[in-house]
XYZ file of C-alpha atoms in Angstrom:
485
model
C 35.577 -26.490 8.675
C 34.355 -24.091 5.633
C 33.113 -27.484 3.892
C 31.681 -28.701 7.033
C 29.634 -25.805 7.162
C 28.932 -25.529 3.680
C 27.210 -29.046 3.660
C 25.397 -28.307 7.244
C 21.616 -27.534 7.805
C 22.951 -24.305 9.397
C 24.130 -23.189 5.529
C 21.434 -21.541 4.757
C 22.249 -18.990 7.615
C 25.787 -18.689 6.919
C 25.347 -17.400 3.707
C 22.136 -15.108 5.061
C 24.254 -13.501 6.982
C 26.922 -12.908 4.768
C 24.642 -11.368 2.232
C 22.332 -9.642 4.668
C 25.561 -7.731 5.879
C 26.540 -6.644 2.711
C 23.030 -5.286 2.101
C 22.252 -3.152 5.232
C 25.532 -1.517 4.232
C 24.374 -1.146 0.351
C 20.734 0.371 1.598
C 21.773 2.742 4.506
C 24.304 4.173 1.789
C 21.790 4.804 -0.595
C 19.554 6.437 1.565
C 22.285 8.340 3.679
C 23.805 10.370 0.676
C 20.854 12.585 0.488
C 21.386 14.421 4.198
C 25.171 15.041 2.677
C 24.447 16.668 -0.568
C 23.743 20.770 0.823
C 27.428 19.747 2.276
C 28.854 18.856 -0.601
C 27.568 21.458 -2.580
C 29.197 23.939 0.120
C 32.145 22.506 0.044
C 32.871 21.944 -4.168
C 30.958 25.885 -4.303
C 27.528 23.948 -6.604
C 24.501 24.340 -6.846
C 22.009 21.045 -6.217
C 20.688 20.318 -9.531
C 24.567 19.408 -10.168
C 25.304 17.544 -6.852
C 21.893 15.764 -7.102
C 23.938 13.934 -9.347
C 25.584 12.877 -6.703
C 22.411 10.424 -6.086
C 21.160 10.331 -9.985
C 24.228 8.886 -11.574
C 23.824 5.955 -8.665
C 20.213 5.288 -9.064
C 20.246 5.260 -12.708
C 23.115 2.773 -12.818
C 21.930 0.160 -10.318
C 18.792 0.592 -12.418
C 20.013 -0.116 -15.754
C 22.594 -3.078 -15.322
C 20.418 -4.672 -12.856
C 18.895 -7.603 -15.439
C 22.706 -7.985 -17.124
C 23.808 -8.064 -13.857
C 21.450 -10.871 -12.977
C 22.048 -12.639 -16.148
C 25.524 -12.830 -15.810
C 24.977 -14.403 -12.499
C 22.990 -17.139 -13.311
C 26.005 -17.899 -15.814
C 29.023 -17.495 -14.137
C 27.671 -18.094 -10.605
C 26.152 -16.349 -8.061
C 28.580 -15.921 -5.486
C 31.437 -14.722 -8.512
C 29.178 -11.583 -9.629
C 28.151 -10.643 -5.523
C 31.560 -11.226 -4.484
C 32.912 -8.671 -7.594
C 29.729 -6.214 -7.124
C 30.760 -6.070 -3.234
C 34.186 -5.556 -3.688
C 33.897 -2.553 -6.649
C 31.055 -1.448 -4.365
C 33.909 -0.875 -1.331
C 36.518 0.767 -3.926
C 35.042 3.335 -5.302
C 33.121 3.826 -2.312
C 36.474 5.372 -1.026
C 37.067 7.294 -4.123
C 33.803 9.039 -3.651
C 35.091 9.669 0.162
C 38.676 11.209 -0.992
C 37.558 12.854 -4.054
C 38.975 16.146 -4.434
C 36.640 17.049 -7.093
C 32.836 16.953 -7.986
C 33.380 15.433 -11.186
C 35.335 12.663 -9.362
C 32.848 12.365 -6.392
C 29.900 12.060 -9.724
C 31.953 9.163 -11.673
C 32.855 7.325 -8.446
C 29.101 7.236 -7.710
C 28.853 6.255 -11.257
C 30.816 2.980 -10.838
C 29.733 2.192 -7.181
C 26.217 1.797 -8.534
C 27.811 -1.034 -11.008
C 28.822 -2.868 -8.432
C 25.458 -2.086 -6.133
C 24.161 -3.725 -8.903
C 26.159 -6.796 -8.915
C 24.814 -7.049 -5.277
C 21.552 -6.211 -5.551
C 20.482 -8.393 -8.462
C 22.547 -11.591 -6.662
C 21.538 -11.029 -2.763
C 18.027 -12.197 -2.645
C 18.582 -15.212 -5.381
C 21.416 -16.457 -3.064
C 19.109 -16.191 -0.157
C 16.174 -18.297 -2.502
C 18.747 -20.537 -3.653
C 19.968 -21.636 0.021
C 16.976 -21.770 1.383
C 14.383 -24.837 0.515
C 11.127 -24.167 -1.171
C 8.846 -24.390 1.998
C 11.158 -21.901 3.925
C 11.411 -19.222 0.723
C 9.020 -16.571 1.898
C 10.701 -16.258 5.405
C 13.939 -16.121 4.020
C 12.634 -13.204 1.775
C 10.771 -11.630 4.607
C 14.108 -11.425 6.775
C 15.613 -10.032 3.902
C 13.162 -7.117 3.470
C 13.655 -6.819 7.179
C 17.395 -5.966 6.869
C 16.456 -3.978 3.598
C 14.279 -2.024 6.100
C 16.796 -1.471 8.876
C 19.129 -0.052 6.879
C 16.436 2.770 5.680
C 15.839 3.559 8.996
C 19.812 3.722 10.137
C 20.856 5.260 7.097
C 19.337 8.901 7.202
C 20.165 9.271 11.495
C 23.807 7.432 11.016
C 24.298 9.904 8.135
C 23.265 12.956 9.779
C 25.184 11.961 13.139
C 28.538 11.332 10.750
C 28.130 14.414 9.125
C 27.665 16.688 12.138
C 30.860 14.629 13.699
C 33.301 14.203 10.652
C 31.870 15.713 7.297
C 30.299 14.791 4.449
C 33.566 12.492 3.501
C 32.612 10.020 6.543
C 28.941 9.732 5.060
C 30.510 7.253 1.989
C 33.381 5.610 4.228
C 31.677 4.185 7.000
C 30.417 1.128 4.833
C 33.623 0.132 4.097
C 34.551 -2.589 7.496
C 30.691 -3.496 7.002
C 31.538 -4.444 2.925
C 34.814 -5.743 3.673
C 33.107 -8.454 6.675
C 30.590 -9.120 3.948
C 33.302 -9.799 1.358
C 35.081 -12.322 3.736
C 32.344 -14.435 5.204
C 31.288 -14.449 1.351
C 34.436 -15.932 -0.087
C 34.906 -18.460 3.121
C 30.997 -19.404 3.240
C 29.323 -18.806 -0.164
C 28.905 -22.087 -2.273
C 31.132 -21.802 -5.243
C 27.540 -23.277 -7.381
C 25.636 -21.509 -9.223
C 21.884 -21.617 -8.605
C 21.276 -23.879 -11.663
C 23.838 -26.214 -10.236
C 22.272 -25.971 -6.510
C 19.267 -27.073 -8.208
C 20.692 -29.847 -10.469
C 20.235 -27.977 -13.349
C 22.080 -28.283 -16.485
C 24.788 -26.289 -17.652
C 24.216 -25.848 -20.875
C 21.074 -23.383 -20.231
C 23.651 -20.962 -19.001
C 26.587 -21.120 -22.021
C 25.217 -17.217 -23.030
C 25.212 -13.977 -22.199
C 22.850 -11.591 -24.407
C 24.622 -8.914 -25.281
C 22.151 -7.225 -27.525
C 19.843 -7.419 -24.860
C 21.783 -5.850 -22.151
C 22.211 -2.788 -24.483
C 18.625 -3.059 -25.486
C 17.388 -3.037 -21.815
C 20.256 -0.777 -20.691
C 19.032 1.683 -23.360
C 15.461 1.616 -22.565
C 15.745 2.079 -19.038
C 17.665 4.751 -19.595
C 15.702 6.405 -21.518
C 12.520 6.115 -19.834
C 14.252 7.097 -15.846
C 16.127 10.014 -17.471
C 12.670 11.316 -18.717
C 10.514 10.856 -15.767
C 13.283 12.178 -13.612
C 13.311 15.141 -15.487
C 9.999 15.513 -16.406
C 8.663 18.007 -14.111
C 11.637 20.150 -14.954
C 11.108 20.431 -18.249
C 7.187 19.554 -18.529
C 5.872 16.282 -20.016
C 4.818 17.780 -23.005
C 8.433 19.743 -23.680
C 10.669 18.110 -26.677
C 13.436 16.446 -24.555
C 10.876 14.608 -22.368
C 8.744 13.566 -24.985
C 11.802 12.466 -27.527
C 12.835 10.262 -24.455
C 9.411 8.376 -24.065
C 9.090 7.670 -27.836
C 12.464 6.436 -27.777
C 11.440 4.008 -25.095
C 8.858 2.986 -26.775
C 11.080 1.962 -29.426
C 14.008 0.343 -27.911
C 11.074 -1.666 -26.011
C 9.814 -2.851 -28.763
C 13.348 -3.849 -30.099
C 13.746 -5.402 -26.666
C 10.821 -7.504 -27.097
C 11.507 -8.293 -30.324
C 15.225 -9.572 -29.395
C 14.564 -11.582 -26.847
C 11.688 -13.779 -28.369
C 14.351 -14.707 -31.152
C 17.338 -14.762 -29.760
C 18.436 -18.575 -27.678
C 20.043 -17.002 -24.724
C 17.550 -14.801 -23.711
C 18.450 -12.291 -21.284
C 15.465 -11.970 -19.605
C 12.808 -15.027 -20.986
C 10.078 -13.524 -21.838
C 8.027 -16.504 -21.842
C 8.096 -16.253 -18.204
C 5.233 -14.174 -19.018
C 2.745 -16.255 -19.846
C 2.332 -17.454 -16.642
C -0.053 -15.648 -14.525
C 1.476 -16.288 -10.978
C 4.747 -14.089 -12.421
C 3.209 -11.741 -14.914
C 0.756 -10.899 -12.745
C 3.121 -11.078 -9.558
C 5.157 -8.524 -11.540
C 2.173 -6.665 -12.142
C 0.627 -5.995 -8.871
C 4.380 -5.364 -7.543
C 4.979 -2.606 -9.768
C 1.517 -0.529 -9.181
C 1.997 -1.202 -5.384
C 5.389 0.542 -5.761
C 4.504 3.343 -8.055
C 1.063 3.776 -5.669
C 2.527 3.353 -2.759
C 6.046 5.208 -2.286
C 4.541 8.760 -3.307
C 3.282 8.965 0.091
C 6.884 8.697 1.536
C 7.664 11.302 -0.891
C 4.986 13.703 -0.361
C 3.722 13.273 2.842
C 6.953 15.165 4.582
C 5.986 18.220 2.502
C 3.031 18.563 4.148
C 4.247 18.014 7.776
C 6.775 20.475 7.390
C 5.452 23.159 4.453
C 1.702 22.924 5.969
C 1.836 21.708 9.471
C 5.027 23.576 10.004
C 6.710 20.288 11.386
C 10.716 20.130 12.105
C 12.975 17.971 9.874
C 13.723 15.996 13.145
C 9.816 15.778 14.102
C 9.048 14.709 10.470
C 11.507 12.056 10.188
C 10.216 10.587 13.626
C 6.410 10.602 12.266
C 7.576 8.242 10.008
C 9.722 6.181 12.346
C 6.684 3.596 13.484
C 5.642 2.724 10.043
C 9.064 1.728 9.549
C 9.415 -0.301 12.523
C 5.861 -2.190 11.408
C 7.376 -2.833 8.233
C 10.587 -4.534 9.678
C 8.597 -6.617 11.790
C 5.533 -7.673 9.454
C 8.285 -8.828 6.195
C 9.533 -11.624 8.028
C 5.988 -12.415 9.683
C 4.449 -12.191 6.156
C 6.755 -14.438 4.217
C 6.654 -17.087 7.473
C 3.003 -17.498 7.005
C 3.117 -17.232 3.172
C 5.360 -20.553 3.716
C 2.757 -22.365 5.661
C -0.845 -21.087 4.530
C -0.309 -19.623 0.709
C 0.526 -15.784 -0.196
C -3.128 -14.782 -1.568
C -4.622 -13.959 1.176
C -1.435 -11.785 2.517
C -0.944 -10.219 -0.480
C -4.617 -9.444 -1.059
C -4.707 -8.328 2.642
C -1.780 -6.029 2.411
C -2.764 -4.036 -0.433
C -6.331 -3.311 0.718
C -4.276 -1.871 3.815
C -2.500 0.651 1.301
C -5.639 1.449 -0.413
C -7.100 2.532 2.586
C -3.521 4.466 3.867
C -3.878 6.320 0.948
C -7.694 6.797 0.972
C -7.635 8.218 4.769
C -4.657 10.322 3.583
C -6.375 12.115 0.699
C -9.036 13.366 3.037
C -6.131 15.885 4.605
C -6.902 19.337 5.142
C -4.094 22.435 6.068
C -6.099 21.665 9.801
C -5.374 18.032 9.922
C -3.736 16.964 12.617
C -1.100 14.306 12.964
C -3.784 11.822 14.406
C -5.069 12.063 10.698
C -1.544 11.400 9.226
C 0.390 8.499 11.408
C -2.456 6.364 10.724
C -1.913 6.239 6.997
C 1.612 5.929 7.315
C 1.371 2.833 9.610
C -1.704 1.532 7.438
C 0.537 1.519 4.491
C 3.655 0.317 5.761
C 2.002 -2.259 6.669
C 0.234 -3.231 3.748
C 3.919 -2.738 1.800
C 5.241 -5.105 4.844
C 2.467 -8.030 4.402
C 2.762 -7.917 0.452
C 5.893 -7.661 -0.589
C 7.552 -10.932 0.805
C 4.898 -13.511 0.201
C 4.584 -12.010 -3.688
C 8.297 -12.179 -4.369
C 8.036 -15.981 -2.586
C 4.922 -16.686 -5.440
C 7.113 -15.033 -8.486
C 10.218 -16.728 -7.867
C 7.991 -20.091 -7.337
C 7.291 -19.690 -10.955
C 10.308 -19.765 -12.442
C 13.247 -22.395 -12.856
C 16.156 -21.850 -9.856
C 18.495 -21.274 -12.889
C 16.786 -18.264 -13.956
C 16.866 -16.758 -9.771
C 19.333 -14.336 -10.691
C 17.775 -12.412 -13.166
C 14.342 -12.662 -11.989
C 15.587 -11.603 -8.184
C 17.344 -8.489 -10.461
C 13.933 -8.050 -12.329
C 12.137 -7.745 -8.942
C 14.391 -5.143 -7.717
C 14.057 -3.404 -11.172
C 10.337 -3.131 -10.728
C 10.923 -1.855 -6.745
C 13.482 0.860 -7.976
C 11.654 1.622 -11.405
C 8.360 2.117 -9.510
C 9.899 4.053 -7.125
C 10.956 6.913 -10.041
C 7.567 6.683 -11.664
C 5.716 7.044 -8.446
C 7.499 10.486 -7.225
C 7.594 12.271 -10.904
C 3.816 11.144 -11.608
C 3.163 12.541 -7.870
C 5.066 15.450 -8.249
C 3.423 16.218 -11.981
C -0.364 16.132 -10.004
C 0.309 18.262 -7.196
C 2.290 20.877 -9.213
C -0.172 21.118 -12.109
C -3.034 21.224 -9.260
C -0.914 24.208 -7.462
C -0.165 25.894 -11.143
C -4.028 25.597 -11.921
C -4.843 27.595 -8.615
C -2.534 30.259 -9.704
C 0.383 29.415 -7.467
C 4.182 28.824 -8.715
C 3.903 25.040 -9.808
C 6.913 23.800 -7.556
C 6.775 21.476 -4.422
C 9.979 24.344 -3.339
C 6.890 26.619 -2.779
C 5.820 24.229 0.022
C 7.777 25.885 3.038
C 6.890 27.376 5.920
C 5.694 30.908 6.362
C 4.962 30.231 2.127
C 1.994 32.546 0.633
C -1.797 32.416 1.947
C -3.131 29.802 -0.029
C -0.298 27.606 -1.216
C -0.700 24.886 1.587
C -4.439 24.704 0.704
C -3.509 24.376 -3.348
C -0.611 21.832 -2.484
C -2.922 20.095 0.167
C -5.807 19.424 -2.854
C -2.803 18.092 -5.678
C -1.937 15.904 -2.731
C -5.686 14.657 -2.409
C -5.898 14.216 -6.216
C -2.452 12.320 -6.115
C -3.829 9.711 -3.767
C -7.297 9.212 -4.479
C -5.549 8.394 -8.111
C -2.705 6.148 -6.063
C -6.101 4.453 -4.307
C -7.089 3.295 -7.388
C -3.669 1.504 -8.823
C -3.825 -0.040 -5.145
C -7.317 -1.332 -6.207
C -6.410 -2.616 -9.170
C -2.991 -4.286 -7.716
C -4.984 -6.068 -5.180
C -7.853 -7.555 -7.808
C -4.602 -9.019 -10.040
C -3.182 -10.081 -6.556
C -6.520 -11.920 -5.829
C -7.364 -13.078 -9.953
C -3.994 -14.807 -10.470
C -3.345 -18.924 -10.680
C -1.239 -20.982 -8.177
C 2.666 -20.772 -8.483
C 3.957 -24.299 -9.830
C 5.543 -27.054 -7.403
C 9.085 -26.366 -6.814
């Protein structure tokens, strides 16, 4: 029966599902974690700065193994590195639930970001690799949709376990959703690689880089550890500047490496095509533009508008649910009429999100505010499916692995550079009014003044964020076709 399916027209969804499974659970995990961390500090007697650790040391992981992790599955196989990333994904995601420590809870996290990893940089290539060229940008589009839903689920299911069971139940209830995932994946998953799906030949995937794993492991290191920390210390402060110039080195080494080396981690001279350098690109300034207004944006409704937690996280509710309904729309039409004009269209939405949104006032109202949410989610929603359809067009379906774990790199690494750039305008915009230069002085019944100062750093912030938009959507429009698969 397993084989029957396996060699069916109906494959394709078979292994969907089985992947799409295992990354709801992955994403509403992520995001849950933060609504548990004033528990956990409670309950181990810390103070955040240590439990945000909690969420650092599993951000920074996924972050930096995610292009080994992709490598290695283009090379051993696919299903072999999702498959091992799922199932040390579910183990230590019950250490972290029964740790009776917070150094244990902190290394648990550690290792449970390995194998979100593993996942992460092998779910969408599977998805590319069972699905046929012309069908590529809906299977990608469903895929964001699921990525979506779990986003959504992940902060209420959180906050409902917590008030029920504890903080403990926040990492646990994955675990029947991982272990279905694991299952249908071992009975359903094709044992090929994508190389092998495609015909390819096996001798393009004899080597793993080693020097460039710890090359790129290093770098990105380096360069989230100072951005994360950045507005703690200041951008200009020894630490943070030692950590730049270091990546700035071990980039260069990077580069160096892997336009000598004949296993190339990452091939470089995927570059040199426009449809993926520039794909790349406009991806990355979309997400470092674009994801500041999630960040900021529920400082204002609560710190200036004087919003609830529960009437903040609603605002942003139907900007969500236009996202997980215009990802698989976007990549369906990609399929049929080309991804230019979606992409194009998309990010002149978020340019003018972010435009409406940096004329707010401390007297806006939230007719002001839910349209730039919706405008940008979805602008986010019509780009992002038919541009990862027109990157992974340009590569070989041997190299899907690493370049699905590149993609995600950019999404995550964007994500960090968006929120400390943000947070370094609005701070230094508040400090140069002569209020403390901390979004923590955002709060309700704060001193006269400090909503105006924060409310002009935020208008700063996004007239700045307008213009990466602007520039992401002219390299959207300027680039070539992607190559026939």
């Amino acid at each position: 029966m397993i084989t029957a399916v396996r060699q069916s027209t109906n494959y394709k969804w078979w292994a969907f599902i089985a992947v799409a499974i295992g990354t709801f659970a992955s994403v509403a995990d992520q995001v849950s974690v933060n609504v548990a961390l004033h528990p956990i500090a409670g309950h181990f007697d810390s103070d955040i700065p240590t439990v945000q650790w909690v969420v650092i040391s599993y951000t920074l992981t996924i972050s930096a193994l995610l292009l080994p992790m992709g490598r290695l599955s283009d090379i051993i196989g696919l299903k072999k590195v999702y498959i091992i990333g799922s199932l040390v994904f579910a183990l230590f995601a019950i250490c972290a639930g029964i740790s009776a420590n917070l150094g244990l809870l902190i290394g648990s996290r550690f290792i449970q970001g390995a194998g979100a990893a593993m996942t992460q940089g092998t779910g969408m290539a599977i998805i590319a690799a069972s699905f046929p060229a012309n069908e590529r940008g809906k299977a990608i589009g469903f895929m964001m949709a699921v990525v979506s839903s779990g986003a959504i689920v992940g902060p209420a299911l959180g906050g409902f376990l917590l008030d029920l069971f504890g903080w403990r139940a926040v990492f646990l209830v994955n675990i029947p959703m991982i272990s279905l995932s694991i299952g249908l994946g071992l009975a359903v998953l094709s044992d090929h690689t994508a190389a092998r799906a495609a015909g390819g030949p096996d001798q393009q995937r004899t080597g793993f880089d080693w020097q460039g794993a710890t090359l790129s492991t290093g770098m990105l290191l380096l360069l989230l550890m100072s951005v994360t920390y950045a507005h703690r210390f200041g951008w200009t402060s020894a630490p943070i500047v030692a950590g730049l110039v270091g990546f700035v080195i071990v980039l260069g080494c990077f580069i160096w490496w892997e336009l000598r080396t004949t296993n190339p981690m990452l091939d470089l001279r995927y570059f040199r095509s426009p449809v993926f350098s520039c794909g790349a690109s406009a991806a990355f300034l979309t997400f470092m533009g674009g994801i500041s207004i999630f960040f900021l944006t529920p400082f204002y409704l609560q710190g200036v508008l004087g919003y609830t937690p529960t009437q903040t996280g609603l605002t942003l509710v139907p900007g969500a649910v236009c996202m997980l309904f215009l990802g698989p729309v976007s990549g369906r039409l990609s399929d049929r009429y080309g991804w230019r004009a979606l992409t194009v269209g998309g990010l002149a939405l978020c340019s003018a999100s972010l435009f409406i949104l940096s004329r707010l006032t401390p007297e806006s109202s939230l007719s002001t505010v839910l349209p730039g949410l919706i405008l940008q989610s979805c602008g986010m929603g019509l780009f992002f499916s038919p541009n990862a359809s027109s990157v992974l067009s340009s590569v070989s379906r041997e190299s899907y692995g690493v370049i699905s774990a590149f993609l995600n790199l950019i999404r995550n690494a964007g994500n960090v550079v968006s929120i400390a750039v943000a947070t370094a305008i609005v701070t230094a915009t508040m400090g140069s009014m002569g209020y403390e230069p901390s979004l923590a002085a955002v709060q309700v019944g704060a001193a006269e003044g400090v909503g105006h100062a924060f409310t002009t750093g935020l208008r700063y912030t996004y007239l700045g964020m307008t213009c990466l938009m602007l520039v992401a959507m002219s390299i959207s429009a300027l680039r070539g076709r992607p190559k026939a698969d």
